[in-house]
PDB file of C-alpha atoms and ligand atoms in Angstrom:
ATOM      1  CA  MET G   1     211.711   8.213  66.204  1.00 54.00           C
ATOM      2  CA  THR G   2     213.528   5.515  68.159  1.00 64.00           C
ATOM      3  CA  GLY G   3     217.238   4.932  67.544  1.00 79.00           C
ATOM      4  CA  ILE G   4     217.278   2.239  64.850  1.00 81.00           C
ATOM      5  CA  PRO G   5     220.909   1.566  63.831  1.00 84.00           C
ATOM      6  CA  ARG G   6     221.627   2.274  60.133  1.00 85.00           C
ATOM      7  CA  ASP G   7     223.316  -1.097  59.726  1.00 84.00           C
ATOM      8  CA  HIS G   8     220.220  -3.023  60.821  1.00 84.00           C
ATOM      9  CA  PRO G   9     219.338  -5.422  57.955  1.00 79.00           C
ATOM     10  CA  ARG G  10     215.693  -4.258  58.079  1.00 83.00           C
ATOM     11  CA  TYR G  11     216.533  -0.546  58.523  1.00 83.00           C
ATOM     12  CA  GLU G  12     214.322   0.820  55.717  1.00 83.00           C
ATOM     13  CA  SER G  13     211.352  -1.284  56.754  1.00 85.00           C
ATOM     14  CA  LEU G  14     211.712  -0.343  60.443  1.00 87.00           C
ATOM     15  CA  ILE G  15     211.973   3.371  59.614  1.00 90.00           C
ATOM     16  CA  THR G  16     208.802   3.092  57.548  1.00 92.00           C
ATOM     17  CA  ARG G  17     206.977   1.602  60.554  1.00 94.00           C
ATOM     18  CA  GLU G  18     208.251   4.445  62.724  1.00 95.00           C
ATOM     19  CA  LYS G  19     206.860   6.993  60.257  1.00 97.00           C
ATOM     20  CA  ILE G  20     203.389   5.415  60.475  1.00 97.00           C
ATOM     21  CA  ILE G  21     203.579   5.396  64.289  1.00 97.00           C
ATOM     22  CA  ASP G  22     204.685   9.040  64.257  1.00 97.00           C
ATOM     23  CA  GLY G  23     201.742   9.760  61.950  1.00 98.00           C
ATOM     24  CA  ILE G  24     199.377   8.288  64.543  1.00 98.00           C
ATOM     25  CA  HIS G  25     200.944  10.407  67.304  1.00 98.00           C
ATOM     26  CA  MET G  26     200.603  13.505  65.107  1.00 98.00           C
ATOM     27  CA  GLY G  27     196.919  12.719  64.535  1.00 98.00           C
ATOM     28  CA  ILE G  28     197.283  12.322  60.750  1.00 98.00           C
ATOM     29  CA  THR G  29     197.288   8.518  60.428  1.00 98.00           C
ATOM     30  CA  SER G  30     194.509   6.216  61.641  1.00 97.00           C
ATOM     31  CA  GLN G  31     195.301   3.269  63.903  1.00 96.00           C
ATOM     32  CA  GLN G  32     193.992   1.045  61.103  1.00 95.00           C
ATOM     33  CA  GLY G  33     196.854   2.498  59.054  1.00 97.00           C
ATOM     34  CA  LEU G  34     199.233   0.270  61.029  1.00 96.00           C
ATOM     35  CA  VAL G  35     197.393  -2.838  59.905  1.00 96.00           C
ATOM     36  CA  ALA G  36     197.375  -1.614  56.298  1.00 96.00           C
ATOM     37  CA  GLN G  37     201.142  -0.993  56.518  1.00 96.00           C
ATOM     38  CA  GLY G  38     201.664  -4.553  57.819  1.00 96.00           C
ATOM     39  CA  ARG G  39     199.775  -5.981  54.854  1.00 96.00           C
ATOM     40  CA  GLY G  40     201.797  -3.834  52.491  1.00 96.00           C
ATOM     41  CA  GLU G  41     205.068  -4.986  54.080  1.00 95.00           C
ATOM     42  CA  ALA G  42     204.141  -8.626  53.594  1.00 96.00           C
ATOM     43  CA  PHE G  43     203.461  -8.118  49.881  1.00 97.00           C
ATOM     44  CA  ASP G  44     206.603  -6.033  49.517  1.00 97.00           C
ATOM     45  CA  TYR G  45     208.615  -8.912  50.964  1.00 95.00           C
ATOM     46  CA  LEU G  46     207.024 -11.271  48.416  1.00 97.00           C
ATOM     47  CA  ILE G  47     207.994  -9.032  45.485  1.00 97.00           C
ATOM     48  CA  GLY G  48     211.550  -8.565  46.770  1.00 96.00           C
ATOM     49  CA  GLU G  49     211.245  -4.964  48.012  1.00 95.00           C
ATOM     50  CA  ARG G  50     212.112  -3.577  44.554  1.00 97.00           C
ATOM     51  CA  THR G  51     210.418  -1.869  41.652  1.00 98.00           C
ATOM     52  CA  THR G  52     209.892  -4.535  38.994  1.00 98.00           C
ATOM     53  CA  GLU G  53     210.159  -3.718  35.302  1.00 97.00           C
ATOM     54  CA  SER G  54     206.401  -3.965  34.855  1.00 97.00           C
ATOM     55  CA  ALA G  55     205.771  -1.672  37.851  1.00 98.00           C
ATOM     56  CA  ALA G  56     208.107   0.875  36.245  1.00 98.00           C
ATOM     57  CA  PHE G  57     206.105   0.519  33.011  1.00 98.00           C
ATOM     58  CA  ALA G  58     202.880   1.161  34.965  1.00 98.00           C
ATOM     59  CA  GLU G  59     204.519   4.201  36.612  1.00 98.00           C
ATOM     60  CA  ARG G  60     205.433   5.628  33.182  1.00 98.00           C
ATOM     61  CA  ALA G  61     201.895   4.989  31.884  1.00 98.00           C
ATOM     62  CA  ALA G  62     200.523   6.702  35.000  1.00 98.00           C
ATOM     63  CA  VAL G  63     202.736   9.734  34.378  1.00 98.00           C
ATOM     64  CA  ALA G  64     201.595   9.875  30.737  1.00 98.00           C
ATOM     65  CA  HIS G  65     197.933   9.898  31.882  1.00 98.00           C
ATOM     66  CA  ILE G  66     198.608  12.638  34.442  1.00 98.00           C
ATOM     67  CA  LEU G  67     200.530  14.819  31.972  1.00 98.00           C
ATOM     68  CA  LEU G  68     197.743  14.524  29.382  1.00 98.00           C
ATOM     69  CA  ALA G  69     194.940  15.151  31.904  1.00 98.00           C
ATOM     70  CA  LYS G  70     192.892  18.353  32.197  1.00 98.00           C
ATOM     71  CA  ASN G  71     192.297  18.089  35.938  1.00 98.00           C
ATOM     72  CA  PRO G  72     194.539  15.448  37.530  1.00 98.00           C
ATOM     73  CA  ILE G  73     194.190  14.875  41.280  1.00 98.00           C
ATOM     74  CA  ILE G  74     196.453  13.049  43.716  1.00 98.00           C
ATOM     75  CA  SER G  75     194.358  11.617  46.543  1.00 98.00           C
ATOM     76  CA  VAL G  76     196.060  11.623  49.943  1.00 98.00           C
ATOM     77  CA  ASN G  77     195.177   9.448  52.960  1.00 97.00           C
ATOM     78  CA  GLY G  78     196.646   9.143  56.441  1.00 98.00           C
ATOM     79  CA  ASN G  79     199.266   6.562  55.487  1.00 98.00           C
ATOM     80  CA  THR G  80     200.690   8.397  52.491  1.00 98.00           C
ATOM     81  CA  ALA G  81     200.695  11.697  54.396  1.00 98.00           C
ATOM     82  CA  ALA G  82     202.867  10.087  57.083  1.00 98.00           C
ATOM     83  CA  LEU G  83     205.126   8.083  54.762  1.00 98.00           C
ATOM     84  CA  VAL G  84     205.786  10.294  51.758  1.00 98.00           C
ATOM     85  CA  PRO G  85     204.641  13.906  52.225  1.00 98.00           C
ATOM     86  CA  GLU G  86     207.621  15.390  50.309  1.00 98.00           C
ATOM     87  CA  SER G  87     207.169  12.983  47.382  1.00 98.00           C
ATOM     88  CA  LEU G  88     203.446  13.794  47.152  1.00 98.00           C
ATOM     89  CA  VAL G  89     204.265  17.492  47.018  1.00 98.00           C
ATOM     90  CA  ALA G  90     207.102  16.925  44.508  1.00 98.00           C
ATOM     91  CA  LEU G  91     204.837  14.897  42.202  1.00 98.00           C
ATOM     92  CA  ALA G  92     202.097  17.521  42.387  1.00 98.00           C
ATOM     93  CA  ASP G  93     204.636  20.258  41.592  1.00 98.00           C
ATOM     94  CA  VAL G  94     206.295  18.530  38.679  1.00 98.00           C
ATOM     95  CA  THR G  95     203.052  17.309  37.031  1.00 98.00           C
ATOM     96  CA  GLY G  96     200.774  20.243  37.901  1.00 98.00           C
ATOM     97  CA  ALA G  97     198.291  17.883  39.624  1.00 98.00           C
ATOM     98  CA  MET G  98     196.385  19.040  42.723  1.00 98.00           C
ATOM     99  CA  LEU G  99     196.539  17.261  46.088  1.00 98.00           C
ATOM    100  CA  GLU G 100     193.239  16.334  47.762  1.00 98.00           C
ATOM    101  CA  VAL G 101     192.880  14.750  51.190  1.00 98.00           C
ATOM    102  CA  ASN G 102     190.292  11.952  51.119  1.00 97.00           C
ATOM    103  CA  LEU G 103     189.882   9.646  54.104  1.00 97.00           C
ATOM    104  CA  PHE G 104     188.129   6.402  54.922  1.00 95.00           C
ATOM    105  CA  HIS G 105     188.209   6.923  58.718  1.00 94.00           C
ATOM    106  CA  ARG G 106     187.304  10.573  58.223  1.00 95.00           C
ATOM    107  CA  SER G 107     187.226  13.325  60.789  1.00 96.00           C
ATOM    108  CA  ASP G 108     187.427  17.022  59.964  1.00 95.00           C
ATOM    109  CA  ALA G 109     190.265  17.389  62.457  1.00 97.00           C
ATOM    110  CA  ARG G 110     192.345  14.744  60.666  1.00 98.00           C
ATOM    111  CA  VAL G 111     191.616  16.228  57.220  1.00 98.00           C
ATOM    112  CA  HIS G 112     192.853  19.630  58.404  1.00 98.00           C
ATOM    113  CA  LYS G 113     195.917  18.200  60.154  1.00 98.00           C
ATOM    114  CA  ILE G 114     196.902  16.427  56.929  1.00 98.00           C
ATOM    115  CA  ILE G 115     196.368  19.601  54.896  1.00 98.00           C
ATOM    116  CA  GLU G 116     198.631  21.491  57.326  1.00 98.00           C
ATOM    117  CA  HIS G 117     201.205  18.677  57.265  1.00 98.00           C
ATOM    118  CA  LEU G 118     201.344  18.775  53.445  1.00 98.00           C
ATOM    119  CA  LYS G 119     201.703  22.561  53.535  1.00 98.00           C
ATOM    120  CA  ALA G 120     204.530  22.237  56.075  1.00 98.00           C
ATOM    121  CA  ASN G 121     206.186  19.949  53.527  1.00 98.00           C
ATOM    122  CA  GLY G 122     205.960  22.580  50.788  1.00 98.00           C
ATOM    123  CA  ALA G 123     202.474  22.132  49.305  1.00 98.00           C
ATOM    124  CA  GLY G 124     200.537  25.149  48.026  1.00 97.00           C
ATOM    125  CA  LYS G 125     196.769  24.760  47.817  1.00 97.00           C
ATOM    126  CA  VAL G 126     195.487  21.425  49.139  1.00 98.00           C
ATOM    127  CA  LEU G 127     191.891  20.317  48.473  1.00 98.00           C
ATOM    128  CA  GLY G 128     189.688  18.113  50.644  1.00 98.00           C
ATOM    129  CA  GLY G 129     188.646  20.594  53.292  1.00 96.00           C
ATOM    130  CA  LYS G 130     185.386  21.636  51.615  1.00 96.00           C
ATOM    131  CA  GLY G 131     183.805  18.223  51.085  1.00 95.00           C
ATOM    132  CA  ASP G 132     181.029  19.828  49.034  1.00 96.00           C
ATOM    133  CA  LYS G 133     180.158  16.754  46.901  1.00 96.00           C
ATOM    134  CA  ARG G 134     179.456  13.080  47.543  1.00 96.00           C
ATOM    135  CA  LEU G 135     180.276  10.042  45.448  1.00 94.00           C
ATOM    136  CA  GLY G 136     177.595   7.332  45.643  1.00 91.00           C
ATOM    137  CA  LEU G 137     179.170   5.390  48.503  1.00 92.00           C
ATOM    138  CA  SER G 138     177.830   4.673  51.980  1.00 90.00           C
ATOM    139  CA  HIS G 139     181.075   5.548  53.792  1.00 91.00           C
ATOM    140  CA  ASP G 140     183.040   8.750  54.278  1.00 92.00           C
ATOM    141  CA  ARG G 141     185.400   8.229  51.350  1.00 92.00           C
ATOM    142  CA  ALA G 142     182.378   9.502  49.410  1.00 94.00           C
ATOM    143  CA  ILE G 143     183.074  13.037  50.661  1.00 96.00           C
ATOM    144  CA  VAL G 144     185.059  14.909  47.999  1.00 97.00           C
ATOM    145  CA  ASP G 145     185.625  18.436  46.714  1.00 98.00           C
ATOM    146  CA  GLU G 146     183.695  19.516  43.621  1.00 97.00           C
ATOM    147  CA  GLU G 147     186.738  21.186  42.056  1.00 97.00           C
ATOM    148  CA  GLY G 148     188.889  18.175  42.909  1.00 98.00           C
ATOM    149  CA  ILE G 149     188.141  14.455  42.751  1.00 98.00           C
ATOM    150  CA  PHE G 150     184.512  15.067  41.740  1.00 98.00           C
ATOM    151  CA  SER G 151     185.435  16.803  38.492  1.00 98.00           C
ATOM    152  CA  ALA G 152     188.840  15.164  37.920  1.00 98.00           C
ATOM    153  CA  ASP G 153     189.518  13.232  34.737  1.00 98.00           C
ATOM    154  CA  VAL G 154     192.508  11.370  36.211  1.00 98.00           C
ATOM    155  CA  VAL G 155     192.829  10.383  39.887  1.00 98.00           C
ATOM    156  CA  LEU G 156     195.956   8.890  41.444  1.00 98.00           C
ATOM    157  CA  VAL G 157     194.985   6.803  44.442  1.00 96.00           C
ATOM    158  CA  PRO G 158     197.950   5.602  46.436  1.00 94.00           C
ATOM    159  CA  LEU G 159     196.882   2.779  48.773  1.00 90.00           C
ATOM    160  CA  GLU G 160     193.245   2.305  49.757  1.00 82.00           C
ATOM    161  CA  ASP G 161     190.269  -0.053  49.962  1.00 74.00           C
ATOM    162  CA  GLY G 162     188.452  -0.861  46.719  1.00 81.00           C
ATOM    163  CA  ASP G 163     184.954   0.732  46.723  1.00 88.00           C
ATOM    164  CA  ARG G 164     185.929   4.251  45.810  1.00 91.00           C
ATOM    165  CA  CYS G 165     188.200   3.045  43.040  1.00 93.00           C
ATOM    166  CA  GLN G 166     185.246   1.154  41.553  1.00 93.00           C
ATOM    167  CA  LYS G 167     183.026   4.229  41.859  1.00 95.00           C
ATOM    168  CA  LEU G 168     185.590   6.487  40.160  1.00 96.00           C
ATOM    169  CA  VAL G 169     185.938   4.017  37.276  1.00 96.00           C
ATOM    170  CA  GLU G 170     182.112   3.951  36.947  1.00 96.00           C
ATOM    171  CA  MET G 171     182.263   7.760  36.689  1.00 96.00           C
ATOM    172  CA  GLU G 172     184.527   7.214  33.664  1.00 97.00           C
ATOM    173  CA  LYS G 173     187.607   8.627  35.294  1.00 98.00           C
ATOM    174  CA  THR G 174     191.058   7.216  34.688  1.00 98.00           C
ATOM    175  CA  VAL G 175     192.095   5.685  37.999  1.00 98.00           C
ATOM    176  CA  ILE G 176     195.732   5.019  38.823  1.00 98.00           C
ATOM    177  CA  THR G 177     196.400   3.025  41.985  1.00 98.00           C
ATOM    178  CA  ILE G 178     199.496   2.137  43.973  1.00 98.00           C
ATOM    179  CA  ASP G 179     198.883  -1.072  45.892  1.00 98.00           C
ATOM    180  CA  LEU G 180     201.342  -3.852  46.713  1.00 98.00           C
ATOM    181  CA  ASN G 181     198.558  -6.458  46.630  1.00 97.00           C
ATOM    182  CA  PRO G 182     198.092  -7.238  42.923  1.00 97.00           C
ATOM    183  CA  LEU G 183     194.799  -9.028  43.633  1.00 96.00           C
ATOM    184  CA  SER G 184     193.115  -6.417  45.847  1.00 95.00           C
ATOM    185  CA  ARG G 185     189.782  -5.029  44.610  1.00 94.00           C
ATOM    186  CA  THR G 186     191.559  -1.724  44.083  1.00 95.00           C
ATOM    187  CA  SER G 187     194.260  -3.294  41.911  1.00 96.00           C
ATOM    188  CA  LEU G 188     191.760  -5.290  39.886  1.00 96.00           C
ATOM    189  CA  THR G 189     189.467  -2.352  39.113  1.00 96.00           C
ATOM    190  CA  SER G 190     191.886   0.449  38.306  1.00 96.00           C
ATOM    191  CA  THR G 191     192.933   1.633  34.843  1.00 98.00           C
ATOM    192  CA  VAL G 192     196.626   1.591  35.766  1.00 98.00           C
ATOM    193  CA  THR G 193     197.724  -0.660  38.638  1.00 98.00           C
ATOM    194  CA  ILE G 194     201.125   0.087  40.138  1.00 98.00           C
ATOM    195  CA  VAL G 195     202.252  -2.867  42.263  1.00 98.00           C
ATOM    196  CA  ASP G 196     205.056  -1.120  44.115  1.00 98.00           C
ATOM    197  CA  ASN G 197     205.679   0.419  47.517  1.00 97.00           C
ATOM    198  CA  VAL G 198     204.375   3.971  47.652  1.00 98.00           C
ATOM    199  CA  THR G 199     207.782   4.936  49.083  1.00 97.00           C
ATOM    200  CA  ARG G 200     209.459   3.898  45.791  1.00 97.00           C
ATOM    201  CA  ALA G 201     206.641   4.503  43.313  1.00 98.00           C
ATOM    202  CA  LEU G 202     206.159   8.226  43.904  1.00 98.00           C
ATOM    203  CA  ASN G 203     209.881   9.011  43.663  1.00 98.00           C
ATOM    204  CA  ASN G 204     210.093   6.995  40.430  1.00 98.00           C
ATOM    205  CA  MET G 205     207.105   8.902  39.067  1.00 98.00           C
ATOM    206  CA  VAL G 206     208.768  12.251  39.854  1.00 98.00           C
ATOM    207  CA  GLN G 207     211.850  11.134  37.899  1.00 98.00           C
ATOM    208  CA  PHE G 208     209.809   9.752  34.993  1.00 98.00           C
ATOM    209  CA  THR G 209     207.860  13.021  34.804  1.00 98.00           C
ATOM    210  CA  GLU G 210     211.104  14.964  34.534  1.00 97.00           C
ATOM    211  CA  ASP G 211     212.160  12.703  31.634  1.00 97.00           C
ATOM    212  CA  MET G 212     208.780  12.610  29.865  1.00 98.00           C
ATOM    213  CA  LYS G 213     207.474  16.117  30.408  1.00 96.00           C
ATOM    214  CA  SER G 214     209.191  17.655  27.391  1.00 96.00           C
ATOM    215  CA  GLY G 215     207.916  14.860  25.087  1.00 94.00           C
ATOM    216  CA  SER G 216     205.093  15.455  22.583  1.00 97.00           C
ATOM    217  CA  LYS G 217     201.456  14.616  23.321  1.00 97.00           C
ATOM    218  CA  ASN G 218     201.767  11.847  20.735  1.00 98.00           C
ATOM    219  CA  SER G 219     204.693  10.264  22.543  1.00 97.00           C
ATOM    220  CA  LEU G 220     202.765  10.320  25.830  1.00 98.00           C
ATOM    221  CA  GLN G 221     199.717   8.838  24.108  1.00 98.00           C
ATOM    222  CA  ALA G 222     201.939   6.106  22.647  1.00 98.00           C
ATOM    223  CA  VAL G 223     202.974   5.052  26.169  1.00 98.00           C
ATOM    224  CA  ILE G 224     199.277   4.775  27.107  1.00 98.00           C
ATOM    225  CA  ASP G 225     198.375   2.900  23.925  1.00 98.00           C
ATOM    226  CA  THR G 226     201.041   0.242  24.409  1.00 98.00           C
ATOM    227  CA  TYR G 227     200.130  -0.267  28.089  1.00 98.00           C
ATOM    228  CA  ASP G 228     198.344  -3.500  29.084  1.00 98.00           C
ATOM    229  CA  ASN G 229     197.111  -3.528  32.705  1.00 98.00           C
ATOM    230  CA  ASP G 230     196.193  -7.254  32.823  1.00 98.00           C
ATOM    231  CA  ARG G 231     199.713  -8.058  31.702  1.00 98.00           C
ATOM    232  CA  VAL G 232     201.165  -5.840  34.444  1.00 98.00           C
ATOM    233  CA  ILE G 233     199.092  -7.562  37.160  1.00 98.00           C
ATOM    234  CA  SER G 234     200.024 -10.964  35.804  1.00 98.00           C
ATOM    235  CA  ASP G 235     203.704  -9.965  35.782  1.00 98.00           C
ATOM    236  CA  ALA G 236     203.489  -8.816  39.426  1.00 98.00           C
ATOM    237  CA  LEU G 237     202.192 -12.265  40.422  1.00 98.00           C
ATOM    238  CA  TYR G 238     204.897 -13.972  38.372  1.00 98.00           C
ATOM    239  CA  SER G 239     207.583 -11.744  39.931  1.00 98.00           C
ATOM    240  CA  MET G 240     206.411 -12.743  43.419  1.00 98.00           C
ATOM    241  CA  GLN G 241     206.478 -16.423  42.509  1.00 97.00           C
ATOM    242  CA  GLU G 242     209.976 -16.149  40.981  1.00 97.00           C
ATOM    243  CA  HIS G 243     211.298 -14.194  43.962  1.00 97.00           C
ATOM    244  CA  LEU G 244     210.023 -16.835  46.395  1.00 96.00           C
ATOM    245  CA  LYS G 245     211.395 -19.627  44.238  1.00 96.00           C
ATOM    246  CA  ASN G 246     214.856 -18.017  44.113  1.00 96.00           C
ATOM    247  CA  LYS G 247     214.825 -17.423  47.872  1.00 95.00           C
ATOM    248  CA  ALA G 248     213.855 -21.018  48.555  1.00 96.00           C
ATOM    249  CA  GLU G 249     216.516 -22.376  46.210  1.00 95.00           C
ATOM    250  CA  GLU G 250     219.187 -20.108  47.768  1.00 95.00           C
ATOM    251  CA  LYS G 251     218.427 -21.796  51.097  1.00 95.00           C
ATOM    252  CA  GLY G 252     218.496 -25.297  49.550  1.00 96.00           C
ATOM    253  CA  ILE G 253     214.718 -25.725  49.840  1.00 96.00           C
ATOM    254  CA  THR G 254     213.210 -27.593  46.882  1.00 93.00           C
ATOM    255  CA  TRP G 255     210.515 -25.651  45.026  1.00 88.00           C
ATOM    256  CA  ILE G 256     207.689 -28.033  44.106  1.00 85.00           C
TER     257      ILE G 256
HETATM  258  O1  LIG L   1     193.715   7.363  56.256  1.00 76.92           O
HETATM  259  P1  LIG L   1     192.454   6.632  55.926  1.00 76.92           P
HETATM  260  O2  LIG L   1     191.383   6.810  56.965  1.00 76.92           O
HETATM  261  O3  LIG L   1     191.920   6.997  54.566  1.00 76.92           O
HETATM  262  O4  LIG L   1     192.769   5.057  55.882  1.00 76.92           O
HETATM  263  C1  LIG L   1     193.804   4.573  55.067  1.00 76.92           C
HETATM  264  C2  LIG L   1     193.900   3.027  55.137  1.00 76.92           C
HETATM  265  C3  LIG L   1     195.142   2.627  54.341  1.00 76.92           C
HETATM  266  C4  LIG L   1     194.052   2.596  56.589  1.00 76.92           C
HETATM  267  C5  LIG L   1     192.613   2.423  54.535  1.00 76.92           C
HETATM  268  O5  LIG L   1     192.444   2.861  53.220  1.00 76.92           O
HETATM  269  C6  LIG L   1     192.657   0.908  54.565  1.00 76.92           C
HETATM  270  O6  LIG L   1     192.212   0.268  55.499  1.00 76.92           O
HETATM  271  O7  LIG L   1     193.239   0.322  53.496  1.00 76.92           O
HETATM  272  P2  LIG L   1     193.344  -1.273  53.316  1.00 76.92           P
HETATM  273  O8  LIG L   1     192.006  -1.848  53.001  1.00 76.92           O
HETATM  274  O9  LIG L   1     194.123  -1.862  54.424  1.00 76.92           O
HETATM  275  O10 LIG L   1     194.179  -1.357  51.990  1.00 76.92           O
HETATM  276  C7  LIG L   1     195.488  -0.905  51.918  1.00 76.92           C
HETATM  277  C8  LIG L   1     196.160  -1.603  50.720  1.00 76.92           C
HETATM  278  O11 LIG L   1     197.382  -0.943  50.494  1.00 76.92           O
HETATM  279  C9  LIG L   1     196.486  -3.087  50.973  1.00 76.92           C
HETATM  280  O12 LIG L   1     196.241  -3.839  49.784  1.00 76.92           O
HETATM  281  C10 LIG L   1     197.995  -3.073  51.270  1.00 76.92           C
HETATM  282  O13 LIG L   1     198.638  -4.252  50.810  1.00 76.92           O
HETATM  283  C11 LIG L   1     198.456  -1.883  50.472  1.00 76.92           C
HETATM  284  N1  LIG L   1     199.608  -1.184  51.084  1.00 76.92           N
HETATM  285  C12 LIG L   1     199.865  -0.953  52.401  1.00 76.92           C
HETATM  286  N2  LIG L   1     200.991  -0.248  52.563  1.00 76.92           N
HETATM  287  C13 LIG L   1     201.467   0.008  51.315  1.00 76.92           C
HETATM  288  C14 LIG L   1     200.582  -0.583  50.360  1.00 76.92           C
HETATM  289  N3  LIG L   1     200.785  -0.482  49.042  1.00 76.92           N
HETATM  290  C15 LIG L   1     201.866   0.235  48.629  1.00 76.92           C
HETATM  291  N4  LIG L   1     202.748   0.813  49.474  1.00 76.92           N
HETATM  292  C16 LIG L   1     202.587   0.729  50.828  1.00 76.92           C
HETATM  293  N5  LIG L   1     203.472   1.304  51.652  1.00 76.92           N
END
């Protein structure tokens, strides 16, 4: 990584970019991953680069679904592998979910590099290398493992394009997504939509799991029952609007 000074006002954001670039050099992140990161950054700026209350609610609902699931899977792509490998492994460990590599710009070499990268960051078994089943999609995200995403009841999908999310919902799976764009196809089709940066969301989910894990099944179900995904999406849009309004007013710009 290049020497970015710690006191730079955009330090966190610049480090995140460096991690994606490093991911490309390591052969785990696609070049398109840079563009995706740029889109994410823009939405993160709009929401104020923080976890909103409703995103935290979605993260708790997501944890409740994962803890109640029979076969929960955390799907990993090239961006998340580069940005948050330790958090992916920590969430898998604390919840008992399995990690599965699933790529849009798929190559066997990249799948195996990501599996090795996750293992180097402490993961045990990582799925995705078999690719012995297909979802009904025309692109390579269709390639999944039978014991993983194919038979999962709950799938956590941090950051992707919408088709597979739609397909998983059609297969009657509970789909949890992390996507900073509250109006993306992914966000609009998932069961639980977390509008937060994957770099914050996964760490929050690890903490929430530690708090919620000892609770009863009924208490976890209660979190799910009181959850309203439309409300969460609507709140994300409102939070963006309010953040922009406050920023404008701080600078003496009239909000019309
Ligand atoms: O590794 P691969 O081949 O599976 O490809 C992965 C990418 C991400 C390149 C691929 O799935 C893709 O092109 O995704 P999109 O269509 O660009 O969608 C990415 C979505 O994630 C956009 O809505 C972004 O706003 C959002 N996003 C980007 N970075 C983050 C994010 N959301 C949360 N946290 C981020 N750090």
